[in-house]
CSV table of C-alpha atoms in Angstrom, one decimal:
chain,number,residue,atom,x,y,z
A,1,UNK,CA,250.4,48.4,286.3
A,2,UNK,CA,246.8,48.3,287.4
A,3,UNK,CA,244.5,46.7,284.9
A,4,UNK,CA,240.8,46.9,285.2
A,5,UNK,CA,237.8,45.6,283.3
A,6,UNK,CA,236.2,48.4,281.2
A,7,UNK,CA,232.6,47.9,280.2
A,8,UNK,CA,231.4,50.3,277.6
A,9,UNK,CA,229.1,50.6,274.6
A,10,UNK,CA,231.1,51.4,271.5
A,11,UNK,CA,229.3,52.0,268.2
A,12,UNK,CA,226.2,50.3,269.5
A,13,UNK,CA,228.0,47.2,270.7
A,14,UNK,CA,228.5,46.2,274.3
A,15,UNK,CA,232.3,45.8,274.8
A,16,UNK,CA,234.2,44.5,277.8
A,17,UNK,CA,238.0,44.5,277.8
A,18,UNK,CA,241.0,45.0,280.0
A,19,UNK,CA,242.5,48.5,280.1
A,20,UNK,CA,245.2,50.1,282.2
A,21,UNK,CA,244.5,52.8,284.7
A,22,UNK,CA,247.0,55.0,282.9
A,23,UNK,CA,245.2,54.7,279.6
A,24,UNK,CA,243.5,57.6,278.0
A,25,UNK,CA,240.3,56.8,276.1
A,26,UNK,CA,242.3,57.1,273.0
A,27,UNK,CA,244.9,54.5,274.2
A,28,UNK,CA,242.1,52.2,275.2
A,29,UNK,CA,240.3,52.5,271.9
A,30,UNK,CA,243.4,51.9,269.8
A,31,UNK,CA,245.5,49.5,271.9
A,32,UNK,CA,242.8,47.6,273.9
A,33,UNK,CA,239.7,47.6,271.8
A,34,UNK,CA,241.5,47.4,268.5
A,35,UNK,CA,239.8,50.4,267.0
A,36,UNK,CA,242.5,52.3,265.1
A,37,UNK,CA,240.3,54.9,263.5
A,38,UNK,CA,240.8,57.7,266.1
A,39,UNK,CA,244.2,59.0,265.6
A,40,UNK,CA,246.9,60.4,267.9
A,41,UNK,CA,248.0,63.7,266.5
A,42,UNK,CA,249.2,66.0,269.3
A,43,UNK,CA,248.1,64.0,272.4
A,44,UNK,CA,247.4,67.2,274.2
A,45,UNK,CA,244.0,68.5,273.1
A,46,UNK,CA,245.0,70.8,270.3
A,47,UNK,CA,244.5,68.9,267.0
A,48,UNK,CA,241.2,67.0,267.3
A,49,UNK,CA,242.5,63.9,265.4
A,50,UNK,CA,241.3,61.7,268.3
A,51,UNK,CA,237.8,63.2,268.5
A,52,UNK,CA,234.9,60.8,269.3
A,53,UNK,CA,231.4,61.2,270.7
A,54,UNK,CA,231.2,60.4,274.4
A,55,UNK,CA,227.6,60.2,275.8
A,56,UNK,CA,226.3,62.4,273.1
A,57,UNK,CA,229.1,65.0,273.2
A,58,UNK,CA,232.1,65.6,271.0
A,59,UNK,CA,235.4,65.2,273.0
A,60,UNK,CA,239.1,64.7,272.4
A,61,UNK,CA,239.7,61.1,273.5
A,62,UNK,CA,243.3,61.9,274.4
A,63,UNK,CA,241.9,64.2,277.1
A,64,UNK,CA,239.6,61.6,278.7
A,65,UNK,CA,240.9,58.8,281.0
A,66,UNK,CA,239.7,55.3,280.0
A,67,UNK,CA,238.6,54.7,283.6
A,68,UNK,CA,236.1,57.5,283.3
A,69,UNK,CA,234.1,55.9,280.5
A,70,UNK,CA,232.9,52.8,282.3
A,71,UNK,CA,229.2,52.3,281.3
A,72,UNK,CA,229.4,55.1,278.7
A,73,UNK,CA,228.3,55.2,275.1
A,74,UNK,CA,231.0,56.0,272.6
A,75,UNK,CA,230.8,56.6,268.9
A,76,UNK,CA,234.0,56.4,266.9
A,77,UNK,CA,234.7,56.9,263.2
A,78,UNK,CA,234.2,53.1,262.8
A,79,UNK,CA,230.5,53.7,263.7
A,80,UNK,CA,229.9,56.4,261.1
A,81,UNK,CA,229.2,54.4,257.9
A,82,UNK,CA,226.2,52.1,257.4
A,83,UNK,CA,227.2,48.4,256.7
A,84,UNK,CA,226.8,48.9,253.0
A,85,UNK,CA,227.1,52.6,252.4
A,86,UNK,CA,229.2,55.5,253.5
A,87,UNK,CA,227.9,58.4,255.6
A,88,UNK,CA,227.1,61.5,253.4
A,89,UNK,CA,230.1,63.3,255.0
A,90,UNK,CA,232.4,60.5,254.0
A,91,UNK,CA,231.0,60.7,250.4
A,92,UNK,CA,231.4,64.4,250.2
A,93,UNK,CA,234.9,64.4,251.7
A,94,UNK,CA,235.9,62.0,248.9
A,95,UNK,CA,234.2,64.0,246.2
A,96,UNK,CA,235.8,67.2,247.3
A,97,UNK,CA,239.2,65.7,247.9
A,98,UNK,CA,238.9,67.0,251.4
A,99,UNK,CA,241.8,64.9,252.7
A,100,UNK,CA,245.4,64.2,251.7
A,101,UNK,CA,247.4,62.3,254.3
A,102,UNK,CA,244.2,61.3,256.2
A,103,UNK,CA,245.4,61.5,259.8
A,104,UNK,CA,243.1,64.4,260.7
A,105,UNK,CA,240.1,63.0,258.7
A,106,UNK,CA,238.5,60.7,261.4
A,107,UNK,CA,238.5,63.7,263.8
A,108,UNK,CA,237.1,66.1,261.1
A,109,UNK,CA,234.3,63.6,260.2
A,110,UNK,CA,233.3,63.0,263.9
A,111,UNK,CA,233.4,66.7,264.6
A,112,UNK,CA,231.4,67.6,261.4
A,113,UNK,CA,228.9,64.9,262.2
A,114,UNK,CA,228.4,66.4,265.7
A,115,UNK,CA,227.9,69.8,264.1
A,116,UNK,CA,225.3,68.6,261.5
A,117,UNK,CA,223.5,66.6,264.3
A,118,UNK,CA,223.0,69.8,266.3
A,119,UNK,CA,222.8,72.3,263.5
A,120,UNK,CA,221.7,70.7,260.2
A,121,UNK,CA,222.1,73.9,258.1
A,122,UNK,CA,225.2,75.7,259.4
A,123,UNK,CA,226.7,78.8,257.8
A,124,UNK,CA,230.3,78.8,256.5
A,125,UNK,CA,231.3,80.8,259.6
A,126,UNK,CA,229.6,78.3,261.9
A,127,UNK,CA,231.3,75.4,260.2
A,128,UNK,CA,234.7,77.1,260.4
A,129,UNK,CA,234.2,78.0,264.1
A,130,UNK,CA,233.0,74.5,265.1
A,131,UNK,CA,235.9,72.8,263.3
A,132,UNK,CA,238.5,75.2,264.8
A,133,UNK,CA,239.6,72.5,267.1
A,134,UNK,CA,240.5,70.2,264.2
A,135,UNK,CA,243.8,70.8,262.6
A,136,UNK,CA,244.7,69.8,259.0
A,137,UNK,CA,248.2,70.5,257.7
A,138,UNK,CA,247.5,69.4,254.1
A,139,UNK,CA,244.2,70.7,252.6
A,140,UNK,CA,244.1,74.3,253.7
A,141,UNK,CA,240.6,73.7,255.0
A,142,UNK,CA,238.5,75.1,252.1
A,143,UNK,CA,237.8,71.7,250.7
A,144,UNK,CA,236.8,70.4,254.1
A,145,UNK,CA,234.4,73.3,254.5
A,146,UNK,CA,232.9,72.6,251.1
A,147,UNK,CA,232.6,68.9,251.9
A,148,UNK,CA,230.6,69.7,255.0
A,149,UNK,CA,228.4,72.2,253.2
A,150,UNK,CA,227.7,69.6,250.5
A,151,UNK,CA,226.9,66.9,253.1
A,152,UNK,CA,224.5,69.3,254.9
A,153,UNK,CA,222.7,69.9,251.6
A,154,UNK,CA,222.6,66.1,250.8
A,155,UNK,CA,221.3,65.2,254.2
A,156,UNK,CA,218.7,67.9,254.1
A,157,UNK,CA,217.4,67.1,250.6
B,1,UNK,CA,251.4,58.6,281.5
B,2,UNK,CA,252.8,58.3,285.1
B,3,UNK,CA,251.4,55.5,287.3
B,4,UNK,CA,248.0,56.8,288.4
B,5,UNK,CA,244.9,55.4,290.1
B,6,UNK,CA,241.4,56.5,289.3
B,7,UNK,CA,238.8,57.0,292.0
B,8,UNK,CA,235.2,58.2,291.7
B,9,UNK,CA,233.6,60.4,294.3
B,10,UNK,CA,229.8,60.5,294.5
B,11,UNK,CA,229.5,63.0,297.3
B,12,UNK,CA,231.4,66.1,298.3
B,13,UNK,CA,232.5,64.5,301.6
B,14,UNK,CA,233.7,61.4,299.7
B,15,UNK,CA,235.8,63.7,297.5
B,16,UNK,CA,237.3,65.5,300.5
B,17,UNK,CA,238.2,62.1,302.1
B,18,UNK,CA,239.8,60.8,298.9
B,19,UNK,CA,241.8,64.1,298.4
B,20,UNK,CA,242.9,64.2,302.0
B,21,UNK,CA,244.0,60.5,302.0
B,22,UNK,CA,245.7,60.9,298.7
B,23,UNK,CA,248.0,63.7,299.7
B,24,UNK,CA,249.1,66.5,297.6
B,25,UNK,CA,249.5,64.4,294.4
B,26,UNK,CA,245.8,63.4,294.5
B,27,UNK,CA,244.3,65.6,291.9
B,28,UNK,CA,240.7,66.5,291.1
B,29,UNK,CA,239.6,65.3,287.7
B,30,UNK,CA,236.8,67.4,286.2
B,31,UNK,CA,237.0,67.8,282.4
B,32,UNK,CA,240.6,66.8,282.4
B,33,UNK,CA,241.6,69.0,279.5
B,34,UNK,CA,244.5,70.4,281.4
B,35,UNK,CA,245.3,67.9,284.2
B,36,UNK,CA,245.4,64.8,282.0
B,37,UNK,CA,247.8,66.4,279.6
B,38,UNK,CA,249.9,67.7,282.5
B,39,UNK,CA,250.0,64.2,284.1
B,40,UNK,CA,251.0,62.7,280.7
B,41,UNK,CA,253.7,65.3,280.1
B,42,UNK,CA,254.8,65.2,283.7
B,43,UNK,CA,254.2,68.9,284.1
B,44,UNK,CA,252.4,68.0,287.4
B,45,UNK,CA,252.9,65.0,289.5
B,46,UNK,CA,249.7,63.0,289.8
B,47,UNK,CA,249.3,59.8,291.9
B,48,UNK,CA,245.6,59.6,291.7
B,49,UNK,CA,242.7,61.2,289.9
B,50,UNK,CA,239.6,61.9,292.0
B,51,UNK,CA,236.7,62.2,289.5
B,52,UNK,CA,234.1,64.7,290.8
B,53,UNK,CA,231.8,64.5,287.8
B,54,UNK,CA,229.5,61.9,289.6
B,55,UNK,CA,228.7,64.3,292.4
B,56,UNK,CA,225.3,65.6,291.0
B,57,UNK,CA,225.6,69.2,292.3
B,58,UNK,CA,229.1,69.6,290.6
B,59,UNK,CA,227.5,69.1,287.2
B,60,UNK,CA,224.6,71.5,287.3
B,61,UNK,CA,224.0,75.2,287.5
B,62,UNK,CA,221.1,77.4,288.8
B,63,UNK,CA,220.1,80.9,288.0
B,64,UNK,CA,217.4,83.0,289.6
B,65,UNK,CA,217.0,86.7,290.0
B,66,UNK,CA,217.3,86.8,293.8
B,67,UNK,CA,220.3,84.5,294.3
B,68,UNK,CA,222.1,85.0,291.0
B,69,UNK,CA,224.0,82.2,289.2
B,70,UNK,CA,225.7,79.2,290.9
B,71,UNK,CA,227.7,76.9,288.6
B,72,UNK,CA,228.8,73.4,289.7
B,73,UNK,CA,232.6,73.5,289.4
B,74,UNK,CA,232.8,70.5,286.9
B,75,UNK,CA,229.9,71.6,284.6
B,76,UNK,CA,231.2,71.6,281.0
B,77,UNK,CA,231.2,75.1,279.6
B,78,UNK,CA,229.1,74.3,276.6
B,79,UNK,CA,226.1,73.8,278.9
B,80,UNK,CA,226.7,77.3,280.2
B,81,UNK,CA,227.0,79.2,276.9
B,82,UNK,CA,224.0,77.4,275.5
B,83,UNK,CA,221.8,78.6,278.4
B,84,UNK,CA,219.4,81.5,277.7
B,85,UNK,CA,219.7,83.0,281.2
B,86,UNK,CA,223.4,83.0,281.1
B,87,UNK,CA,223.5,84.5,277.6
B,88,UNK,CA,221.1,87.2,278.8
B,89,UNK,CA,222.6,88.1,282.2
B,90,UNK,CA,226.2,87.2,281.9
B,91,UNK,CA,227.4,87.9,278.3
B,92,UNK,CA,230.9,88.6,279.6
B,93,UNK,CA,231.1,85.0,280.8
B,94,UNK,CA,229.8,83.7,277.5
B,95,UNK,CA,232.4,85.8,275.6
B,96,UNK,CA,235.2,84.0,277.6
B,97,UNK,CA,234.0,80.4,277.7
B,98,UNK,CA,233.1,80.3,274.0
B,99,UNK,CA,236.8,80.8,273.1
B,100,UNK,CA,238.4,78.3,275.5
B,101,UNK,CA,239.9,75.7,273.2
B,102,UNK,CA,237.6,74.3,270.4
B,103,UNK,CA,234.3,72.5,270.4
B,104,UNK,CA,235.7,69.2,271.7
B,105,UNK,CA,237.5,70.9,274.6
B,106,UNK,CA,234.3,72.9,275.5
B,107,UNK,CA,232.4,69.6,275.8
B,108,UNK,CA,234.5,68.8,278.9
B,109,UNK,CA,236.3,72.0,280.2
B,110,UNK,CA,234.8,73.6,283.3
B,111,UNK,CA,235.0,76.8,285.2
B,112,UNK,CA,236.3,74.9,288.3
B,113,UNK,CA,239.0,73.4,286.1
B,114,UNK,CA,240.0,76.7,284.6
B,115,UNK,CA,240.1,78.2,288.1
B,116,UNK,CA,242.2,75.4,289.7
B,117,UNK,CA,244.6,75.1,286.8
B,118,UNK,CA,245.4,78.8,287.7
B,119,UNK,CA,247.0,79.8,284.5
B,120,UNK,CA,247.9,83.5,284.4
B,121,UNK,CA,246.3,83.5,281.0
B,122,UNK,CA,243.1,81.4,281.8
B,123,UNK,CA,240.3,82.9,279.7
B,124,UNK,CA,237.4,82.5,282.1
B,125,UNK,CA,239.4,83.9,285.0
B,126,UNK,CA,239.4,87.5,284.1
B,127,UNK,CA,235.7,87.3,283.2
B,128,UNK,CA,234.9,85.8,286.6
B,129,UNK,CA,237.0,88.4,288.3
B,130,UNK,CA,235.3,91.3,286.5
B,131,UNK,CA,231.9,89.8,287.5
B,132,UNK,CA,233.0,89.6,291.1
B,133,UNK,CA,232.6,85.8,291.2
B,134,UNK,CA,233.1,83.8,294.4
B,135,UNK,CA,234.7,80.3,294.6
B,136,UNK,CA,232.8,78.0,297.0
B,137,UNK,CA,235.3,75.7,298.5
B,138,UNK,CA,234.8,72.5,300.5
B,139,UNK,CA,237.5,70.8,302.6
B,140,UNK,CA,238.3,68.8,305.7
B,141,UNK,CA,237.7,71.9,307.9
B,142,UNK,CA,234.4,72.8,306.3
B,143,UNK,CA,233.3,75.3,303.7
B,144,UNK,CA,234.7,78.7,302.8
B,145,UNK,CA,234.1,81.3,300.1
B,146,UNK,CA,237.0,83.0,298.4
B,147,UNK,CA,236.7,85.7,295.7
B,148,UNK,CA,238.1,84.5,292.4
B,149,UNK,CA,240.3,87.7,292.5
B,150,UNK,CA,241.9,86.4,295.7
B,151,UNK,CA,242.3,82.7,294.6
B,152,UNK,CA,245.6,82.7,292.8
B,153,UNK,CA,249.1,82.7,294.4
B,154,UNK,CA,251.3,82.2,291.3
B,155,UNK,CA,251.4,80.5,287.9
B,156,UNK,CA,249.6,77.2,288.4
B,157,UNK,CA,249.2,77.8,292.1
B,158,UNK,CA,246.3,78.8,294.3
B,159,UNK,CA,245.1,79.1,297.9
B,160,UNK,CA,243.5,75.5,298.1
B,161,UNK,CA,244.8,73.5,301.0
B,162,UNK,CA,245.2,69.8,301.2
B,163,UNK,CA,241.9,68.0,300.8
B,164,UNK,CA,240.1,71.2,299.6
B,165,UNK,CA,238.4,71.6,296.2
B,166,UNK,CA,236.2,74.0,294.5
B,167,UNK,CA,232.5,72.9,294.6
B,168,UNK,CA,230.8,75.8,292.8
B,169,UNK,CA,231.4,79.3,291.5
B,170,UNK,CA,228.8,81.9,292.4
B,171,UNK,CA,227.9,85.1,290.6
B,172,UNK,CA,225.6,87.8,292.0
B,173,UNK,CA,222.6,88.9,290.0
B,174,UNK,CA,223.8,91.8,287.9
B,175,UNK,CA,222.4,95.0,289.4
B,176,UNK,CA,220.3,97.4,287.3
B,177,UNK,CA,222.3,99.7,285.0
B,178,UNK,CA,225.3,97.4,285.1
B,179,UNK,CA,227.2,95.8,282.2
B,180,UNK,CA,230.3,93.7,281.7
B,181,UNK,CA,232.4,92.6,278.7
B,182,UNK,CA,235.4,90.4,278.0
B,183,UNK,CA,237.9,90.2,275.2
B,184,UNK,CA,241.3,88.7,274.5
B,185,UNK,CA,243.9,89.2,271.9
B,186,UNK,CA,245.4,86.3,270.0
B,187,UNK,CA,247.1,86.4,266.6
B,188,UNK,CA,244.6,84.0,265.0
B,189,UNK,CA,240.8,83.7,265.3
B,190,UNK,CA,240.5,80.8,267.7
B,191,UNK,CA,242.3,77.9,269.5
B,192,UNK,CA,245.1,79.9,271.1
B,193,UNK,CA,246.3,81.1,274.5
B,194,UNK,CA,245.7,84.8,275.2
B,195,UNK,CA,248.5,87.3,274.6
B,196,UNK,CA,246.4,89.4,276.9
B,197,UNK,CA,242.8,89.1,278.1
B,198,UNK,CA,240.6,91.6,279.9
B,199,UNK,CA,237.3,91.7,281.7
B,200,UNK,CA,235.5,94.9,282.6
B,201,UNK,CA,232.4,95.7,284.6
B,202,UNK,CA,230.7,99.0,285.3
B,203,UNK,CA,227.5,100.1,287.1
B,204,UNK,CA,226.1,103.4,286.3
B,205,UNK,CA,223.7,105.9,287.9
B,206,UNK,CA,222.8,108.0,284.9
B,207,UNK,CA,226.1,108.9,283.5
B,208,UNK,CA,228.0,108.6,286.7
B,209,UNK,CA,230.0,105.3,287.4
B,210,UNK,CA,229.0,103.9,290.8
B,211,UNK,CA,231.0,100.7,290.7
B,212,UNK,CA,233.7,99.2,288.4
B,213,UNK,CA,236.0,96.2,288.2
B,214,UNK,CA,238.8,95.7,285.6
B,215,UNK,CA,240.7,92.4,285.4
B,216,UNK,CA,243.7,91.6,283.2
B,217,UNK,CA,245.2,88.2,282.3
B,218,UNK,CA,248.6,87.1,280.9
B,219,UNK,CA,250.3,90.3,282.2
B,220,UNK,CA,251.6,89.1,285.6
B,221,UNK,CA,252.2,85.8,287.5
B,222,UNK,CA,248.5,85.6,288.1
B,223,UNK,CA,245.4,87.2,286.6
B,224,UNK,CA,245.2,90.6,288.3
B,225,UNK,CA,242.6,93.1,289.3
B,226,UNK,CA,243.4,96.7,288.4
B,227,UNK,CA,242.0,98.8,291.3
B,228,UNK,CA,243.6,102.0,289.8
B,229,UNK,CA,241.5,101.6,286.7
B,230,UNK,CA,238.3,101.2,288.8
B,231,UNK,CA,239.3,104.3,290.8
B,232,UNK,CA,239.7,106.3,287.6
B,233,UNK,CA,236.0,105.6,286.9
B,234,UNK,CA,234.1,105.4,290.1
B,235,UNK,CA,232.3,108.7,291.0
B,236,UNK,CA,233.1,110.2,287.6
B,237,UNK,CA,231.0,110.8,284.5
B,238,UNK,CA,231.5,108.1,281.9
B,239,UNK,CA,233.3,109.8,279.0
B,240,UNK,CA,236.0,108.9,276.5
B,241,UNK,CA,238.4,110.7,278.8
B,242,UNK,CA,237.6,108.7,282.0
B,243,UNK,CA,237.7,105.4,279.9
B,244,UNK,CA,241.1,106.5,278.6
B,245,UNK,CA,242.3,107.2,282.1
B,246,UNK,CA,241.2,103.7,283.2
B,247,UNK,CA,243.0,102.2,280.2
B,248,UNK,CA,246.1,104.1,281.1
B,249,UNK,CA,245.9,102.6,284.6
B,250,UNK,CA,245.8,99.1,283.0
B,251,UNK,CA,248.9,100.0,281.0
B,252,UNK,CA,250.7,101.0,284.2
B,253,UNK,CA,249.4,97.9,286.2
B,254,UNK,CA,250.5,95.3,283.6
B,255,UNK,CA,253.9,93.8,284.5
B,256,UNK,CA,254.1,91.1,281.8
B,257,UNK,CA,257.0,88.9,280.7
B,258,UNK,CA,258.1,88.6,277.1
B,259,UNK,CA,257.6,85.1,275.6
B,260,UNK,CA,256.8,83.5,272.2
B,261,UNK,CA,253.3,85.0,272.4
B,262,UNK,CA,254.2,88.6,272.9
B,263,UNK,CA,256.7,91.2,274.0
B,264,UNK,CA,256.4,93.3,277.2
B,265,UNK,CA,255.6,96.4,275.0
B,266,UNK,CA,252.9,94.6,273.1
B,267,UNK,CA,251.3,93.2,276.2
B,268,UNK,CA,251.2,96.6,278.0
B,269,UNK,CA,249.8,98.2,274.9
B,270,UNK,CA,247.1,95.5,274.6
B,271,UNK,CA,246.2,95.9,278.3
B,272,UNK,CA,245.3,99.5,277.5
B,273,UNK,CA,243.5,98.7,274.3
B,274,UNK,CA,241.4,95.8,275.7
B,275,UNK,CA,240.5,97.8,278.8
B,276,UNK,CA,239.2,100.6,276.6
B,277,UNK,CA,237.3,98.3,274.3
B,278,UNK,CA,235.7,96.1,277.0
B,279,UNK,CA,234.7,99.3,278.9
B,280,UNK,CA,233.1,100.7,275.8
B,281,UNK,CA,231.0,97.5,275.5
B,282,UNK,CA,230.3,97.3,279.2
B,283,UNK,CA,229.0,100.8,279.3
B,284,UNK,CA,226.8,100.2,276.3
B,285,UNK,CA,225.4,97.2,278.1
B,286,UNK,CA,224.9,99.1,281.3
B,287,UNK,CA,222.9,101.7,279.4
B,288,UNK,CA,220.7,98.9,278.1
């Protein structure tokens, strides 16, 4: 079992910790860095529950090796809220009851944030297309779409 | 995950050396959306990953009207479909790469990865084949170019020898009065593997077809070209009848298996329908 020192910036903080060469980024975040927000759903790139932003781009952290992200910048769900207030997306997900069991929610929030960062005023079609790689087995998606629409409106106002 | 080492190459020669030394279980790591999952699920044996994303030319692409388009093999596809030149000159490529996985997959997945994963259903493959794309390969014995249509030898298998890897994929500048289109059938709107996919290309002189290429995916052990469909078009006037004859040739050429995604009958039928639909669009684009 080959361990190596992983140096990376997570949510604006320089981190340095031991990881295993076999670790995915998801494994490293959860089991080495103690950040349990990104979730393991399918562990094969289908469900999006592990989505994080890696060097400015949304990725599934289960499909990234930890060793690849040396000296990278990573944003996880733990980096979304301000110290004393939720991100507008988190507020509107709560207001719209856009979650039930919550396993998919961190991935949806990271994916939706990446969408609004690149397209502040998406159509419903654009939201559904962008979020196609995030699976939710509880809500039926409509509440999630409404939450993203409400968040876009709130951020733009 | 199986025991695996991770190595970073910063030049093409370094990657060749790492792959040659590593033996057949040293695998190129580009976007990792297939190979990491296959290593974890033990669908492929992997002793070491050779990360090629730190080789600068592997992560860029260039287009100009004289040389056409050259895409570094590890360039994530979202960079391609967001590019104005690629949208303008290679819409059939954009049609394929915008439906590979979802947003997070497209942030990492690459043409080189899709090529080397060599799935019979790989979405970009039939698009590249219809466009006549060439794989630029580097290896211990130098460089060689292989047409994407000649690249595959079986499901998950291809012509790469030990130590070789794909450096870039090249596309000629589309000739005047040419057009291409790509479509796939899946039972939902997104995030699925093709039941059948199809890329078509035509070049016209007035209403006469001077060149054509039709490629089908998920209907054989590898993606296939359908020369009989091209022959049904070349030298003939473009009409509903000639397009139907090409579609009929695709029906005959498809030798699919039945699996959970579709029956033999459905896949053969889809081969015909998608050939007709992509040809209709390709012709429209060729007329400009």
